[in-house]
Every structure is written in C-alpha cells, then in structure tokens.
CSV table of C-alpha atoms and ligand atoms in Angstrom, one decimal:
chain,number,residue,atom,x,y,z
A,1,MET,CA,79.3,117.4,81.8
A,2,LEU,CA,77.8,114.2,83.4
A,3,ARG,CA,74.7,116.5,82.0
A,4,ARG,CA,75.8,117.6,78.3
A,5,PHE,CA,77.6,113.7,77.1
A,6,LEU,CA,74.3,112.2,78.1
A,7,ARG,CA,71.5,114.0,76.4
A,8,GLU,CA,73.3,115.0,73.7
A,9,ARG,CA,75.6,111.7,72.9
A,10,VAL,CA,75.0,108.8,74.9
A,11,VAL,CA,70.8,108.4,75.4
A,12,PRO,CA,70.1,109.8,71.5
A,13,PHE,CA,73.0,107.7,69.7
A,14,THR,CA,74.1,104.5,72.0
A,15,ALA,CA,71.4,101.4,71.3
A,16,HIS,CA,72.8,100.2,74.5
A,17,TYR,CA,71.7,103.0,76.9
A,18,GLY,CA,69.1,104.5,74.9
A,19,LYS,CA,66.9,101.6,75.7
A,20,MET,CA,68.6,101.4,79.4
A,21,PHE,CA,67.4,104.5,79.4
A,22,ARG,CA,63.3,104.2,77.6
A,23,GLU,CA,63.6,100.7,79.6
A,24,LEU,CA,63.8,102.8,82.9
A,25,GLY,CA,61.0,105.5,81.9
A,26,MET,CA,63.9,108.4,82.0
A,27,ASP,CA,64.9,111.2,81.0
A,28,ALA,CA,68.1,111.6,80.5
A,29,ALA,CA,67.9,115.1,82.3
A,30,GLU,CA,67.0,113.6,84.8
A,31,ILE,CA,70.1,112.9,86.0
A,32,ARG,CA,71.3,116.2,86.9
A,33,GLY,CA,75.1,115.6,88.9
A,34,THR,CA,76.7,112.5,89.3
A,35,ALA,CA,74.9,112.1,92.2
A,36,ASP,CA,72.7,110.8,90.2
A,37,LEU,CA,74.5,107.8,88.3
A,38,VAL,CA,73.1,105.7,91.4
A,39,LYS,CA,69.7,105.7,89.3
A,40,LEU,CA,71.5,103.9,86.7
A,41,PRO,CA,72.4,100.3,86.8
A,42,PHE,CA,76.1,99.1,86.3
A,43,THR,CA,77.6,97.7,83.3
A,44,SER,CA,79.8,95.5,83.4
A,45,LYS,CA,81.7,92.7,80.9
A,46,LYS,CA,79.0,90.4,80.0
A,47,ASP,CA,77.2,93.4,78.6
A,48,PHE,CA,79.7,94.0,75.7
A,49,GLY,CA,77.6,90.8,74.4
A,50,THR,CA,76.8,93.4,71.0
A,51,PRO,CA,79.9,96.1,71.0
A,52,LYS,CA,78.8,98.3,69.2
A,53,ASP,CA,75.4,98.9,71.1
A,54,PHE,CA,78.2,101.6,73.1
A,55,VAL,CA,79.5,103.2,70.4
A,56,ILE,CA,77.5,106.9,69.9
A,57,ILE,CA,76.2,106.2,66.3
A,58,PRO,CA,74.8,109.6,65.3
A,59,ASP,CA,71.4,109.8,63.8
A,60,GLU,CA,72.3,112.1,61.2
A,61,LYS,CA,68.6,114.0,61.4
A,62,VAL,CA,68.9,113.8,65.6
A,63,LEU,CA,72.7,115.2,65.3
A,64,LYS,CA,71.3,118.1,62.9
A,65,HIS,CA,68.7,119.0,64.7
A,66,GLN,CA,70.5,118.9,67.8
A,67,TRP,CA,71.4,123.2,69.3
A,68,SER,CA,74.6,122.3,69.6
A,69,THR,CA,75.1,121.6,65.7
A,70,LEU,CA,72.8,124.4,65.4
A,71,LYS,CA,75.6,126.5,66.9
A,72,LEU,CA,78.4,125.0,65.2
A,73,ALA,CA,77.0,126.1,61.9
A,74,VAL,CA,75.6,129.9,62.8
A,75,THR,CA,79.3,130.8,64.1
A,76,HIS,CA,81.9,128.2,61.3
A,77,GLY,CA,79.7,127.9,58.5
A,78,PRO,CA,78.2,125.0,57.4
A,79,ASN,CA,81.5,122.7,56.3
A,80,ALA,CA,83.9,123.6,59.5
A,81,ALA,CA,80.8,122.3,61.3
A,82,LYS,CA,80.6,118.8,59.3
A,83,GLU,CA,84.5,119.3,59.5
A,84,SER,CA,84.6,119.0,63.5
A,85,LEU,CA,81.6,116.8,63.8
A,86,GLU,CA,83.7,114.0,61.4
A,87,ARG,CA,86.4,114.5,63.8
A,88,GLU,CA,84.5,114.0,66.8
A,89,LEU,CA,82.4,111.0,65.6
A,90,ARG,CA,84.0,109.4,63.5
A,91,PRO,CA,85.5,106.1,64.7
A,92,ILE,CA,89.4,106.4,63.1
A,93,PHE,CA,91.0,104.3,65.8
A,94,LEU,CA,90.2,100.4,68.1
A,95,THR,CA,92.1,99.3,71.8
A,96,SER,CA,90.5,96.0,72.8
A,97,THR,CA,90.7,94.1,75.7
A,98,THR,CA,92.6,91.2,76.2
A,99,GLY,CA,90.1,89.1,76.6
A,100,ARG,CA,91.4,86.0,78.4
A,101,SER,CA,88.1,84.4,79.9
A,102,ALA,CA,86.0,86.2,77.1
A,103,ALA,CA,86.0,87.7,73.7
A,104,PRO,CA,88.1,90.5,73.9
A,105,VAL,CA,85.8,93.7,73.1
A,106,PRO,CA,86.6,96.5,70.9
A,107,PHE,CA,86.7,100.2,71.8
A,108,LEU,CA,86.8,102.4,68.8
A,109,TYR,CA,88.4,106.0,69.1
A,110,SER,CA,87.5,109.0,67.1
A,111,GLN,CA,89.9,112.2,66.0
A,112,HIS,CA,88.0,113.4,69.5
A,113,ASP,CA,88.9,110.1,71.1
A,114,ILE,CA,93.1,110.3,70.1
A,115,ASP,CA,93.1,114.3,71.4
A,116,ARG,CA,91.7,113.1,74.9
A,117,LEU,CA,94.3,110.0,75.0
A,118,THR,CA,96.9,112.7,73.8
A,119,GLU,CA,95.8,114.8,76.8
A,120,GLY,CA,95.7,112.0,79.3
A,121,GLY,CA,99.5,111.1,77.8
A,122,VAL,CA,100.4,114.7,78.6
A,123,ARG,CA,99.3,114.8,82.2
A,124,LEU,CA,101.8,111.3,82.6
A,125,MET,CA,104.6,112.7,81.5
A,126,THR,CA,103.6,116.0,83.9
A,127,LEU,CA,102.9,114.2,86.8
A,128,CYS,CA,105.9,111.6,86.6
A,129,ARG,CA,108.2,114.7,85.6
A,130,SER,CA,109.7,113.8,83.1
A,131,GLU,CA,111.3,116.5,81.2
A,132,ARG,CA,111.3,117.1,76.7
A,133,ALA,CA,114.7,116.7,76.3
A,134,TRP,CA,115.3,113.1,77.8
A,135,LYS,CA,114.8,110.4,75.7
A,136,HIS,CA,112.3,107.3,76.5
A,137,VAL,CA,111.6,103.6,75.6
A,138,ASN,CA,108.4,102.4,75.1
A,139,ALA,CA,108.7,98.9,76.2
A,140,PHE,CA,104.9,97.4,75.5
A,141,PRO,CA,104.1,95.2,73.6
A,142,PHE,CA,102.7,96.0,69.5
A,143,ALA,CA,99.1,95.4,70.2
A,144,PRO,CA,96.0,96.9,69.6
A,145,HIS,CA,96.0,97.6,73.7
A,146,LEU,CA,95.5,100.9,75.8
A,147,ALA,CA,99.2,100.1,77.1
A,148,PHE,CA,100.9,100.9,74.2
A,149,TRP,CA,98.8,103.5,72.5
A,150,GLN,CA,98.9,105.7,75.4
A,151,ALA,CA,102.0,105.7,76.3
A,152,HIS,CA,102.9,106.7,72.7
A,153,TYR,CA,100.7,109.3,72.6
A,154,ALA,CA,102.1,110.4,75.7
A,155,GLY,CA,105.6,111.1,74.3
A,156,THR,CA,104.1,112.7,70.8
A,157,GLY,CA,101.8,115.2,72.5
A,158,PHE,CA,104.6,116.2,75.1
A,159,GLY,CA,106.9,116.7,72.3
A,160,ALA,CA,109.5,114.2,73.7
A,161,PHE,CA,111.8,111.6,72.1
A,162,MET,CA,110.7,108.2,72.5
A,163,VAL,CA,111.1,105.2,70.6
A,164,SER,CA,109.0,101.6,71.0
A,165,SER,CA,110.8,98.7,71.1
A,166,GLY,CA,107.4,96.3,70.7
A,167,GLY,CA,108.2,94.8,74.1
A,168,GLY,CA,110.0,90.7,74.8
A,169,LYS,CA,107.7,89.5,71.7
A,170,THR,CA,109.0,91.7,68.9
A,171,MET,CA,112.5,91.8,69.5
A,172,GLY,CA,113.6,89.6,71.8
A,173,THR,CA,114.9,90.9,75.9
A,174,GLU,CA,118.2,90.2,74.1
A,175,GLY,CA,117.3,93.0,71.3
A,176,ASN,CA,115.7,95.5,74.0
A,177,VAL,CA,118.6,95.2,75.9
A,178,LYS,CA,120.9,96.2,72.9
A,179,LEU,CA,118.5,98.9,72.0
A,180,ILE,CA,118.7,100.3,75.5
A,181,ASP,CA,122.1,100.1,76.1
A,182,LYS,CA,122.7,101.9,72.7
A,183,ILE,CA,120.0,104.4,73.4
A,184,ASP,CA,120.8,104.9,77.3
A,185,PRO,CA,117.6,106.2,77.4
A,186,ASP,CA,116.5,108.8,80.6
A,187,ALA,CA,113.3,106.9,81.3
A,188,ILE,CA,111.7,103.4,80.7
A,189,ILE,CA,108.3,102.9,79.9
A,190,ALA,CA,107.0,99.2,80.2
A,191,MET,CA,105.2,96.1,82.1
A,192,PRO,CA,106.9,95.3,85.6
A,193,THR,CA,107.6,91.7,85.1
A,194,PHE,CA,109.3,92.1,81.0
A,195,LEU,CA,111.1,94.8,82.2
A,196,TYR,CA,112.3,93.0,85.5
A,197,HIS,CA,113.8,90.3,83.2
A,198,LEU,CA,115.2,92.8,81.3
A,199,LEU,CA,117.5,95.2,83.7
A,200,GLN,CA,118.3,91.1,84.4
A,201,GLU,CA,119.6,90.4,81.4
A,202,GLY,CA,121.2,93.6,81.5
A,203,ALA,CA,122.3,94.0,84.6
A,204,ALA,CA,124.5,90.1,84.2
A,205,LYS,CA,125.4,90.9,80.5
A,206,GLY,CA,127.5,94.2,81.8
A,207,SER,CA,125.4,96.7,80.8
A,208,ARG,CA,125.6,100.0,82.2
A,209,TRP,CA,121.9,102.5,81.9
A,210,LYS,CA,123.5,105.2,84.1
A,211,ASN,CA,121.3,107.6,82.4
A,212,LEU,CA,117.7,106.0,84.8
A,213,LYS,CA,115.7,108.1,85.5
A,214,ARG,CA,112.1,106.3,85.7
A,215,LEU,CA,110.6,103.4,85.4
A,216,VAL,CA,106.3,103.8,84.6
A,217,LEU,CA,105.2,100.5,84.8
A,218,GLY,CA,101.7,99.6,83.0
A,219,GLY,CA,99.4,96.6,82.7
A,220,GLU,CA,99.9,94.8,85.8
A,221,LYS,CA,99.8,95.8,89.6
A,222,VAL,CA,103.3,96.7,91.0
A,223,PRO,CA,103.1,95.1,94.5
A,224,ALA,CA,106.4,96.7,96.8
A,225,GLY,CA,108.5,94.1,96.9
A,226,MET,CA,108.8,94.1,92.8
A,227,ARG,CA,109.8,98.4,92.9
A,228,ARG,CA,112.2,97.3,95.8
A,229,LYS,CA,114.3,94.7,93.3
A,230,LEU,CA,113.6,97.2,90.2
A,231,LYS,CA,115.5,99.7,92.4
A,232,ALA,CA,117.8,97.7,93.2
A,233,LEU,CA,118.9,96.2,89.4
A,234,CYS,CA,119.1,99.9,88.2
A,235,ALA,CA,121.6,100.9,91.1
A,236,GLU,CA,123.7,97.7,90.4
A,237,MET,CA,124.0,98.9,86.5
A,238,GLY,CA,124.5,102.8,87.6
A,239,SER,CA,121.4,104.4,88.3
A,240,PRO,CA,120.6,104.7,91.8
A,241,GLU,CA,118.1,107.5,91.7
A,242,VAL,CA,115.6,106.0,89.8
A,243,SER,CA,111.9,106.8,90.6
A,244,ILE,CA,109.8,104.0,89.8
A,245,MET,CA,105.8,105.2,89.3
A,246,SER,CA,102.9,103.0,88.8
A,247,THR,CA,100.5,103.2,86.8
A,248,TYR,CA,96.6,102.2,86.2
A,249,GLY,CA,94.3,102.4,82.5
A,250,PHE,CA,92.0,99.5,80.9
A,251,THR,CA,90.2,99.2,78.4
A,252,GLU,CA,87.0,100.7,78.5
A,253,ALA,CA,88.5,103.8,80.3
A,254,LYS,CA,90.4,104.9,77.2
A,255,ILE,CA,93.2,106.4,79.5
A,256,ALA,CA,95.1,105.4,81.5
A,257,TRP,CA,96.2,106.9,85.2
A,258,THR,CA,100.0,107.3,87.3
A,259,GLU,CA,100.9,108.6,90.7
A,260,CYS,CA,102.6,111.5,90.8
A,261,MET,CA,106.6,110.9,91.3
A,262,SER,CA,107.3,110.8,96.0
A,263,PRO,CA,109.9,111.6,97.3
A,264,GLU,CA,112.7,109.4,98.3
A,265,GLY,CA,111.4,106.7,100.9
A,266,GLU,CA,108.3,107.6,100.7
A,267,GLU,CA,104.7,105.5,100.0
A,268,PRO,CA,103.5,105.6,96.7
A,269,SER,CA,100.6,108.6,96.2
A,270,GLY,CA,98.6,107.0,94.7
A,271,PHE,CA,96.6,107.2,91.2
A,272,HIS,CA,95.7,110.6,89.8
A,273,SER,CA,92.8,110.3,87.8
A,274,TYR,CA,91.3,113.3,85.7
A,275,PRO,CA,87.8,114.8,86.6
A,276,ASP,CA,86.9,115.8,83.2
A,277,MET,CA,87.8,112.4,81.8
A,278,ALA,CA,85.7,110.0,84.0
A,279,PHE,CA,83.6,110.2,87.3
A,280,VAL,CA,84.8,107.5,89.2
A,281,GLU,CA,83.0,105.6,92.2
A,282,VAL,CA,84.4,103.0,94.6
A,283,VAL,CA,81.9,100.4,95.7
A,284,ASP,CA,80.8,97.4,97.9
A,285,PRO,CA,81.4,94.8,94.8
A,286,ASP,CA,78.6,92.8,96.9
A,287,THR,CA,76.0,95.4,97.2
A,288,GLY,CA,77.0,98.1,95.2
A,289,GLU,CA,76.2,101.0,96.8
A,290,ARG,CA,79.1,103.5,96.7
A,291,VAL,CA,81.4,103.4,99.9
A,292,PRO,CA,82.5,106.4,101.7
A,293,ASP,CA,86.0,108.0,100.6
A,294,GLY,CA,88.5,106.5,102.3
A,295,GLN,CA,87.3,102.6,101.7
A,296,PRO,CA,87.8,100.0,99.9
A,297,GLY,CA,85.6,98.6,97.2
A,298,GLU,CA,85.2,98.0,93.6
A,299,ILE,CA,86.3,100.7,90.8
A,300,VAL,CA,83.8,101.8,89.0
A,301,VAL,CA,83.8,104.5,85.8
A,302,THR,CA,82.0,106.7,83.8
A,303,THR,CA,83.4,107.6,80.9
A,304,LEU,CA,83.5,111.9,80.2
A,305,ASP,CA,83.1,113.6,77.0
A,306,ALA,CA,84.1,110.8,75.5
A,307,ARG,CA,83.2,109.7,71.9
A,308,GLY,CA,83.5,105.9,69.7
A,309,THR,CA,83.1,103.6,72.4
A,310,VAL,CA,81.4,104.8,75.5
A,311,VAL,CA,80.6,103.3,79.2
A,312,LEU,CA,78.8,104.5,81.8
A,313,ARG,CA,79.0,103.1,85.6
A,314,TYR,CA,81.5,100.3,84.3
A,315,ARG,CA,82.4,97.8,86.8
A,316,THR,CA,86.0,97.0,86.3
A,317,GLY,CA,86.0,94.0,88.5
A,318,ASP,CA,88.8,95.6,90.5
A,319,LEU,CA,89.4,96.1,93.8
A,320,ILE,CA,91.0,99.4,95.6
A,321,GLU,CA,92.6,98.6,98.8
A,322,ASN,CA,91.9,102.3,100.5
A,323,GLY,CA,89.5,103.3,97.9
A,324,ILE,CA,89.2,107.4,97.1
A,325,THR,CA,90.3,110.6,98.7
A,326,TYR,CA,89.4,114.0,97.2
A,327,GLU,CA,92.4,115.7,99.6
A,328,PRO,CA,95.2,117.3,97.9
A,329,CYS,CA,97.8,115.2,97.0
A,330,PRO,CA,100.8,115.4,99.8
A,331,TYR,CA,103.2,116.2,97.5
A,332,CYS,CA,102.1,117.6,93.8
A,333,GLY,CA,98.9,119.4,95.8
A,334,ARG,CA,97.1,118.9,92.8
A,335,THR,CA,93.2,118.0,93.7
A,336,CYS,CA,92.2,116.0,91.4
A,337,PRO,CA,90.9,112.1,92.7
A,338,ARG,CA,93.0,109.6,93.7
A,339,LEU,CA,92.9,105.6,93.7
A,340,LEU,CA,94.5,104.8,96.9
A,341,GLY,CA,97.1,101.4,97.4
A,342,LYS,CA,96.8,98.0,96.4
A,343,ILE,CA,94.6,97.1,93.2
A,344,SER,CA,93.7,93.4,93.3
A,345,ARG,CA,91.7,91.4,90.4
A,346,VAL,CA,87.8,90.1,92.2
A,347,SER,CA,87.6,87.6,91.0
A,348,ASP,CA,91.5,85.9,92.2
A,349,ILE,CA,90.2,83.9,94.8
A,350,ARG,CA,90.5,80.9,93.2
A,351,GLU,CA,88.9,77.7,94.3
A,352,LEU,CA,91.2,74.9,95.4
A,353,ASP,CA,91.0,70.8,96.2
A,354,ILE,CA,94.2,70.8,98.4
A,355,GLY,CA,94.6,67.2,100.0
A,356,LYS,CA,91.7,66.4,101.8
A,357,LEU,CA,90.8,70.8,101.7
A,358,LYS,CA,88.3,70.3,98.9
A,359,GLY,CA,87.3,74.4,97.7
A,360,THR,CA,89.8,76.2,99.6
A,361,LEU,CA,89.3,79.4,98.8
A,362,VAL,CA,92.7,81.0,97.3
A,363,ASP,CA,93.2,84.4,97.2
A,364,PHE,CA,95.7,85.0,93.9
A,365,ASN,CA,96.3,88.4,94.6
A,366,ARG,CA,97.9,87.7,97.9
A,367,LEU,CA,100.1,84.9,96.9
A,368,GLU,CA,101.4,87.2,94.4
A,369,ASN,CA,102.4,89.8,96.4
A,370,LEU,CA,104.2,87.5,98.6
A,371,LEU,CA,105.9,85.9,96.3
A,372,ASP,CA,106.9,89.6,95.2
A,373,ASP,CA,108.0,90.4,98.4
A,374,LEU,CA,110.6,88.3,98.8
A,375,ASP,CA,113.1,89.8,98.7
A,376,GLY,CA,116.5,86.9,98.2
A,377,LEU,CA,113.2,85.1,94.8
A,378,GLY,CA,114.4,86.6,92.1
A,379,ALA,CA,111.6,85.7,89.8
A,380,TRP,CA,108.8,82.6,90.3
A,381,GLN,CA,105.7,81.5,88.6
A,382,ILE,CA,102.9,79.4,90.4
A,383,GLU,CA,101.5,76.6,88.8
A,384,LEU,CA,98.4,74.0,89.5
A,385,ARG,CA,98.3,70.7,89.0
A,386,LYS,CA,96.1,67.8,89.3
A,387,ARG,CA,97.7,64.9,91.0
A,388,ASN,CA,99.2,62.6,88.2
A,389,ASP,CA,96.9,64.7,85.7
A,390,ASP,CA,93.9,62.7,87.2
A,391,PRO,CA,91.1,65.2,86.7
A,392,LEU,CA,89.4,63.8,89.3
A,393,GLU,CA,92.4,63.9,91.8
A,394,SER,CA,93.1,66.7,94.0
A,395,ASP,CA,95.0,69.7,92.7
A,396,GLN,CA,98.6,70.7,93.5
A,397,VAL,CA,100.3,74.3,93.0
A,398,ILE,CA,103.9,74.2,91.9
A,399,VAL,CA,106.2,77.0,92.6
A,400,HIS,CA,108.9,77.5,89.8
A,401,ALA,CA,111.5,80.0,91.6
A,402,VAL,CA,114.9,82.0,90.8
A,403,PRO,CA,116.6,82.3,93.7
A,404,MET,CA,118.3,86.1,93.8
A,405,ASN,CA,121.5,85.7,95.7
A,406,GLY,CA,121.8,82.6,99.1
A,407,SER,CA,121.1,79.7,98.9
A,408,ALA,CA,118.3,77.9,97.6
A,409,ASP,CA,117.1,75.7,100.6
A,410,SER,CA,117.0,78.5,103.0
A,411,LEU,CA,114.6,80.5,99.6
A,412,LYS,CA,112.5,76.5,99.6
A,413,GLU,CA,112.4,76.8,103.1
A,414,GLU,CA,110.9,80.7,103.3
A,415,ILE,CA,108.3,80.5,101.1
A,416,GLY,CA,106.9,77.7,102.5
A,417,LYS,CA,106.8,79.8,105.9
A,418,ARG,CA,105.0,82.1,104.1
A,419,PHE,CA,102.9,79.6,102.4
A,420,ARG,CA,101.9,79.0,105.6
A,421,ASP,CA,101.9,82.1,107.4
A,422,ALA,CA,98.8,83.5,104.7
A,423,THR,CA,97.1,80.3,104.0
A,424,GLU,CA,96.2,77.2,104.9
A,425,PHE,CA,98.6,75.4,103.2
A,426,THR,CA,102.8,74.8,101.5
A,427,PRO,CA,103.2,73.9,98.4
A,428,ASN,CA,103.2,70.8,97.2
A,429,ASP,CA,106.8,71.4,95.4
A,430,VAL,CA,109.2,74.6,95.0
A,431,LEU,CA,111.6,73.9,92.0
A,432,ILE,CA,114.4,75.8,91.6
A,433,HIS,CA,115.3,76.9,87.9
A,434,ASP,CA,118.3,79.7,86.5
A,435,TRP,CA,116.8,82.7,84.9
A,436,GLU,CA,117.0,81.4,81.6
A,437,GLU,CA,114.5,78.2,82.2
A,438,MET,CA,112.5,81.0,83.8
A,439,ARG,CA,112.0,83.1,80.9
A,440,LYS,CA,110.6,79.8,79.1
A,441,LEU,CA,108.3,79.2,81.7
A,442,GLN,CA,107.2,82.5,81.8
A,443,GLY,CA,106.8,83.0,78.0
A,444,VAL,CA,109.0,86.2,78.1
A,445,GLY,CA,109.4,87.5,74.4
A,446,LYS,CA,106.7,85.1,73.6
A,447,GLU,CA,103.6,86.3,75.1
A,448,LEU,CA,102.6,89.9,75.6
A,449,LYS,CA,102.1,89.1,79.1
A,450,GLU,CA,104.5,87.5,81.2
A,451,LYS,CA,102.5,83.7,82.3
A,452,LYS,CA,103.2,84.1,86.6
A,453,VAL,CA,100.4,82.6,87.1
A,454,VAL,CA,99.7,79.0,84.9
A,455,ASP,CA,96.9,76.5,85.1
A,456,HIS,CA,97.5,73.1,84.2
A,457,ARG,CA,94.9,71.0,85.3
A,458,PRO,CA,93.0,68.9,83.1
A,459,ALA,CA,90.0,69.3,82.4
A,460,GLU,CA,86.3,67.5,84.0
A,461,ASN,CA,85.3,65.7,80.9
B,1,LIG,ZN1,100.4,113.9,93.7
C-alpha cells in the first residue's frame, strides 16, 4: 500500500515530497516497505509554510498515462474512469489545525478521504460498542476541525441517530443541558472539560440522564482523575454503568483512533490505530531514532492511501508514555497496532522564573495531571502572572480552584502539597471560586476549547 501510494500519488503529484525525493536522489521505488521510511527526513509543523505543497495535485498528462488509469479506462470506460478519478482526487472539503502558536494549516479532503473518514468513524463506533438503535449527542464545537467531523461521519456511517449541539459556543452549557434532557442519549461525544461542566451543571439543576452508556472524549488528553470525576457525576445523574472512552486524533492524520471498551475497573486498552490508513512510528524525540515496541517516544505518522493533503513521517510533538504494541488487545483481541499510556505534549515543558529559581523547567503536563487526579478538586485553572505585572519581575503561578466537597482550606493545603511533591515550588496563591466563576475564567461557551492554563505575563518589550 505504501509503495503504490508513494509511486502513483505522493512523489509524482505533491510539490513537497516530489522535491524531497529529487533532492535525496531517490526514486519512489526505493521505499520498498515501512522499514525504508527511515531513509526519509521527518515532516514537522514548520514545513507547512505552503500547505498546497502537501496536496496531491495530479498532472493530467502523467495521470493519463499511469498504468492504473489505463486499467481503469479499459475496464470501466473513459467516462467512468474520469468520474472515479474525480472522486478520488478532487478536494471538496477541509479541516484545519487550531493554530494557537502557528498559523492554521488547512488539510484538504477528496471524496475518497471522506469515505476513509466515514470508515474510521464506523470503526470508532464499533470499538466503543455503540449500537444502531442508540441516540448520540455530538457536543464538539461546530468548526472545520477534525473532532467535530469525525464524530459527524461516525454517526452517518454507522447509521445511528446523532444530534450535533455545536458545543458550548453555539447554545451555551444550559442549552446543551436542555437538549440532552430532551434527547436522553445513550452516548455523548465531547471534549472532556466541556463535558465535565455540562454534567456538573446538569447535576446541579437536577437533570437525570439515566440512559447514558458511553462518554466518548476527544480534543484534549484525558487523565485518570478526569475519568473518575466524570463517572462519579454520571452515577449521580442516574447512570452508574457508563463506560468512558478516550480518542486520539489530529488534523494531519485526517483520522481519529479510540480505545476499545475495557472491562469495569481495568486499565484503558490504548488507542487502536488503523494500519490500512496510517503507519505509526514511535521515535526518540531527541535522536529521531525509532524506539523498540513498548518504549516511550514521540508519535510519528505517515498517512496511507489518503488524497488531498498528505504527510510522510509527520512529527506530532505528542509523547506516548508506553509506546506502541503489535500484541493482540487483551480485551477485544484485535491485532491492530495500539498506542499505550498517557499522551503528553513535547512542548509542554515551560521555563519559569520562580523567585530565585531562574529558568526552572516546569512540566505542565504533570501539573495538569496532578490537578485532574485530585479528587476534592472540581475544576481548576493555572494562571501565570508577573509579580506586580512587571515584565522584569519573577513569574507567579496562581491556581484557581473549585472545591468538589469538603473545605476550601484543606483543598488549598492539598494543592500546595501536591505541587511540592511533583515540582520544586508551590503556587503563589490558590484562589477559590464557585462553578459560575470558573466557567467564566475557562471561557466555557465562549472558547472552542476551555482554557486550563492561561499566561497573563506581559511581554518584555
Ligand atoms: Zn481492544
């Protein structure tokens, strides 16, 4: 699949990879299998200066004379061949990266890619053991982002009822609660932080969502503590049996993967990848060398059989804690490659000047995980400030917190203690809020993604 993909589509018809192979003095045929991919340099975010260079744009003359085109024309006639190539190659749809740090990058899809997206969605539904007769709510925000469209095509492809609410930005948390009251869904698909606010508000207003069987999460990482808190809220609302599944997807892969349903109380099964749609490598983030199976490293993805925008050896910047495995899944028995353990961002290590500790490297993944894992903590936000708002002063770390139950004082103490255990410092302050205030701070219903970490440090110049 990789050989054909490179020879007939990627190398002849994408500007970026065509140039790469020419500069390497390589012929597409020299990549004989996935093992040979190491001969190619990585692709990373900074390479997307001209997104069009990653799009398969066929040269008609070359396309016409390709063996596969001739075969198509001979077997189905020239009109059908033309129609088939249109479906395969003409871009008709796009999703885009969110681009918090860089300009958004559009990823184009042909009908062939939408078929893949749909097939991937059907697999998500199957792995999550959804049923056709179930009612689903898709609460991802309306946006040209993979998460929303992956969920949408999962519903249409699987042939099950799905209502898309557009998330908080479209109808507010309250609007979502009312919609869910009416629909009484079996499954909700959403971003974890938003869903958490939704369940919290629903529970506070006395909603009973007794039909819930699945929560499918995407768009953010899902720490164990978050799963626990979501499950507790569902139990409070009448659905103690709910199963929680996390998905992993990103614009560049043009597909999302999910965990299968693990038995009650067991560890998650890892993200089940689709080897017919992408080849996944795990590499040492420093050396770029592949690491052995089961070892942590950065996730690198090569799209297979995609059209529109494609990537080879794309460095995600995501670290997978326990690497990749090709062993059959202990729960569902599937033999697809699985990515195991927590996912964290390579770039979430930030440098802070805390008091006398200049240039302290702080792993924000770890801070986020320890806050999510804290049972007495309902919701939180980490805010970075400068002392007296003076750019030359030291950094301050403020934790905003909503207590779940129990006293605010013991929660403050516990947060300080957890910080000390995990890092070299304690927060400068822990400020206690109620849910309404926290929703404002996080921008629930205003932002596409709730703000868990905010940087309010003034720039130095
Ligand atoms: Zn499985």
